[in-house]
mmCIF file of C-alpha atoms in Angstrom:
data_model
loop_
_atom_site.group_PDB
_atom_site.id
_atom_site.type_symbol
_atom_site.label_atom_id
_atom_site.label_comp_id
_atom_site.label_asym_id
_atom_site.label_seq_id
_atom_site.Cartn_x
_atom_site.Cartn_y
_atom_site.Cartn_z
ATOM 1 C CA MET A 1 -3.933 12.397 -13.887
ATOM 2 C CA SER A 2 -5.454 9.647 -11.655
ATOM 3 C CA GLN A 3 -4.993 9.385 -7.999
ATOM 4 C CA VAL A 4 -3.085 6.019 -8.411
ATOM 5 C CA THR A 5 -0.700 7.498 -11.071
ATOM 6 C CA GLU A 6 -0.332 10.641 -9.025
ATOM 7 C CA PHE A 7 0.565 8.722 -5.902
ATOM 8 C CA ASN A 8 2.819 6.219 -7.701
ATOM 9 C CA GLU A 9 4.839 8.826 -9.620
ATOM 10 C CA TYR A 10 5.310 11.049 -6.526
ATOM 11 C CA ARG A 11 6.425 8.047 -4.487
ATOM 12 C CA GLN A 12 9.004 6.825 -7.064
ATOM 13 C CA ARG A 13 10.381 10.293 -7.710
ATOM 14 C CA MET A 14 10.881 11.027 -4.023
ATOM 15 C CA ASN A 15 12.333 7.600 -3.289
ATOM 16 C CA ALA A 16 14.832 8.134 -6.128
ATOM 17 C CA THR A 17 15.748 11.404 -4.682
ATOM 18 C CA ILE A 18 16.113 9.997 -1.157
ATOM 19 C CA LEU A 19 18.264 7.098 -2.300
ATOM 20 C CA ALA A 20 20.379 9.286 -4.491
ATOM 21 C CA ALA A 21 21.568 11.067 -1.249
ATOM 22 C CA ASP A 22 23.395 7.694 -0.608
ATOM 23 C CA ASN A 23 22.902 7.852 3.167
ATOM 24 C CA LYS A 24 23.846 4.477 4.502
ATOM 25 C CA VAL A 25 21.438 4.306 7.381
ATOM 26 C CA ILE A 26 18.567 5.445 5.218
ATOM 27 C CA LYS A 27 19.495 2.791 2.656
ATOM 28 C CA ARG A 28 19.716 0.212 5.299
ATOM 29 C CA PHE A 29 16.372 1.243 6.588
ATOM 30 C CA PHE A 30 14.613 1.119 3.240
ATOM 31 C CA ASN A 31 16.228 -2.365 2.582
ATOM 32 C CA LEU A 32 14.992 -3.707 5.983
ATOM 33 C CA ASP A 33 11.497 -2.415 5.190
ATOM 34 C CA THR A 34 11.622 -4.025 1.807
ATOM 35 C CA ASN A 35 12.940 -7.312 3.201
ATOM 36 C CA THR A 36 10.320 -7.418 5.900
ATOM 37 C CA TYR A 37 7.517 -7.700 3.276
ATOM 38 C CA ALA A 38 9.296 -10.580 1.393
ATOM 39 C CA ALA A 39 7.889 -14.082 1.545
ATOM 40 C CA GLY A 40 9.192 -15.971 4.659
ATOM 41 C CA ALA A 41 7.347 -17.784 7.351
ATOM 42 C CA LEU A 42 4.330 -15.620 6.399
ATOM 43 C CA ASP A 43 3.493 -15.263 2.626
ATOM 44 C CA VAL A 44 3.543 -11.882 0.979
ATOM 45 C CA LYS A 45 -0.355 -11.575 0.877
ATOM 46 C CA THR A 46 -0.517 -12.065 4.670
ATOM 47 C CA LYS A 47 2.261 -9.539 5.214
ATOM 48 C CA GLU A 48 0.646 -6.953 3.211
ATOM 49 C CA MET A 49 -2.799 -7.511 5.057
ATOM 50 C CA LEU A 50 -0.986 -6.965 8.284
ATOM 51 C CA GLY A 51 0.756 -3.949 6.883
ATOM 52 C CA LEU A 52 -2.646 -2.475 5.831
ATOM 53 C CA ALA A 53 -4.412 -3.207 9.099
ATOM 54 C CA CYS A 54 -1.380 -1.430 11.033
ATOM 55 C CA SER A 55 -1.274 1.378 8.654
ATOM 56 C CA MET A 56 -5.000 2.057 9.150
ATOM 57 C CA VAL A 57 -4.521 1.894 13.042
ATOM 58 C CA LEU A 58 -1.649 4.273 12.851
ATOM 59 C CA ARG A 59 -3.703 6.504 10.412
ATOM 60 C CA CYS A 60 -0.991 6.944 7.799
ATOM 61 C CA ASP A 61 -2.871 7.655 4.506
ATOM 62 C CA ASP A 62 0.389 7.064 2.272
ATOM 63 C CA CYS A 63 0.986 3.750 4.028
ATOM 64 C CA ILE A 64 -2.623 2.779 3.603
ATOM 65 C CA LYS A 65 -2.574 3.594 -0.062
ATOM 66 C CA TYR A 66 0.679 1.625 -0.521
ATOM 67 C CA HIS A 67 -0.602 -1.451 1.235
ATOM 68 C CA VAL A 68 -3.992 -1.311 -0.486
ATOM 69 C CA GLY A 69 -2.100 -1.367 -3.739
ATOM 70 C CA LYS A 70 0.060 -4.137 -2.681
ATOM 71 C CA CYS A 71 -2.956 -6.029 -1.522
ATOM 72 C CA PHE A 72 -4.427 -5.360 -5.018
ATOM 73 C CA GLU A 73 -1.360 -6.886 -6.458
ATOM 74 C CA GLU A 74 -1.740 -9.956 -4.232
ATOM 75 C CA LYS A 75 -5.333 -10.332 -5.791
ATOM 76 C CA LEU A 76 -7.293 -9.887 -2.575
ATOM 77 C CA THR A 77 -10.919 -10.162 -3.129
ATOM 78 C CA ASP A 78 -13.403 -7.406 -1.948
ATOM 79 C CA GLU A 79 -14.464 -9.767 0.883
ATOM 80 C CA GLU A 80 -10.795 -10.282 2.032
ATOM 81 C CA ILE A 81 -9.917 -6.557 1.883
ATOM 82 C CA TYR A 82 -13.083 -5.635 3.797
ATOM 83 C CA GLU A 83 -12.126 -8.155 6.440
ATOM 84 C CA VAL A 84 -8.740 -6.368 6.864
ATOM 85 C CA PHE A 85 -10.716 -3.139 7.070
ATOM 86 C CA ALA A 86 -13.027 -4.535 9.769
ATOM 87 C CA ILE A 87 -10.048 -5.712 11.878
ATOM 88 C CA ALA A 88 -8.331 -2.284 11.527
ATOM 89 C CA ASN A 89 -11.567 -0.505 12.426
ATOM 90 C CA ILE A 90 -12.244 -2.695 15.475
ATOM 91 C CA ILE A 91 -8.613 -2.313 16.705
ATOM 92 C CA GLY A 92 -8.291 1.384 15.929
ATOM 93 C CA GLY A 93 -11.741 2.522 16.780
ATOM 94 C CA SER A 94 -13.854 5.135 15.286
ATOM 95 C CA ILE A 95 -10.913 7.461 14.671
ATOM 96 C CA VAL A 96 -9.941 5.033 11.743
ATOM 97 C CA ILE A 97 -13.171 5.653 9.864
ATOM 98 C CA PRO A 98 -11.938 8.683 7.725
ATOM 99 C CA HIS A 99 -8.858 6.561 6.738
ATOM 100 C CA PHE A 100 -11.216 3.637 6.055
ATOM 101 C CA ARG A 101 -13.098 5.815 3.703
ATOM 102 C CA ARG A 102 -10.041 6.793 1.884
ATOM 103 C CA ALA A 103 -8.706 3.159 1.668
ATOM 104 C CA VAL A 104 -12.068 2.106 -0.009
ATOM 105 C CA GLU A 105 -11.921 4.988 -2.286
ATOM 106 C CA TYR A 106 -8.369 3.937 -3.444
ATOM 107 C CA TRP A 107 -9.426 0.172 -3.624
ATOM 108 C CA GLU A 108 -12.337 1.165 -5.886
ATOM 109 C CA ILE A 109 -9.986 3.367 -8.068
ATOM 110 C CA LEU A 110 -7.573 0.493 -8.505
ATOM 111 C CA LYS A 111 -10.243 -1.840 -9.546
ATOM 112 C CA SER A 112 -11.903 0.711 -11.802
ATOM 113 C CA GLU A 113 -8.579 1.511 -13.537
ATOM 114 C CA ALA A 114 -7.743 -2.281 -13.850
ATOM 115 C CA GLY A 115 -11.213 -2.554 -15.820
ATOM 116 C CA SER A 116 -14.210 -4.023 -14.281
ATOM 117 C CA GLY A 117 -12.495 -5.325 -11.125
ATOM 118 C CA ALA A 118 -9.969 -7.393 -13.089
ATOM 119 C CA HIS A 119 -6.494 -7.490 -11.454
ATOM 120 C CA ASP A 120 -4.461 -7.406 -14.588
ATOM 121 C CA GLY A 121 -4.805 -3.940 -16.097
ATOM 122 C CA ALA A 122 -2.744 -0.815 -16.183
ATOM 123 C CA ALA A 123 -3.309 0.239 -12.616
ATOM 124 C CA LEU A 124 -1.658 -2.906 -11.406
ATOM 125 C CA ALA A 125 1.280 -2.707 -13.853
ATOM 126 C CA ALA A 126 1.790 1.105 -12.853
ATOM 127 C CA HIS A 127 1.430 0.220 -9.206
ATOM 128 C CA LYS A 128 4.106 -2.669 -9.482
ATOM 129 C CA ALA A 129 6.573 -0.588 -11.503
ATOM 130 C CA ALA A 130 6.405 2.130 -8.917
ATOM 131 C CA HIS A 131 6.874 -0.116 -5.942
ATOM 132 C CA ASP A 132 9.073 -3.057 -6.988
ATOM 133 C CA GLY A 133 12.240 -3.063 -4.755
ATOM 134 C CA HIS A 134 11.176 0.191 -2.768
ATOM 135 C CA PRO A 135 10.092 0.393 0.855
ATOM 136 C CA ALA A 136 6.563 0.606 2.008
ATOM 137 C CA ALA A 137 4.787 3.895 2.099
#
């Protein structure tokens, strides 16, 4: 099973379990998170780049994978994603480097699974299905 599929299936399964508990506060928090990344004064692409940079500085690997995947959905180029990586590294310092490596690995896997870097393959479809309507990370 690919890293992308494993991450997406686990996340989807656990979100379903969490939401099934029907806790009002948790559901409201998930909704707030989802709505934060919706288009507004800033577009979704910009918000996902911000989310990725912040997640890298905070060193949350699940959050990084989530936002790398969303950036992939938003069709960031390699040049754009590497600028986000550069910002995260300059703000977070050298402690971010191991997370940067894993982010690059995940980006490369997404591109590979989508087929020669195209943003319209199975990895993108699987990622979108697992994340639509669910909170970040």
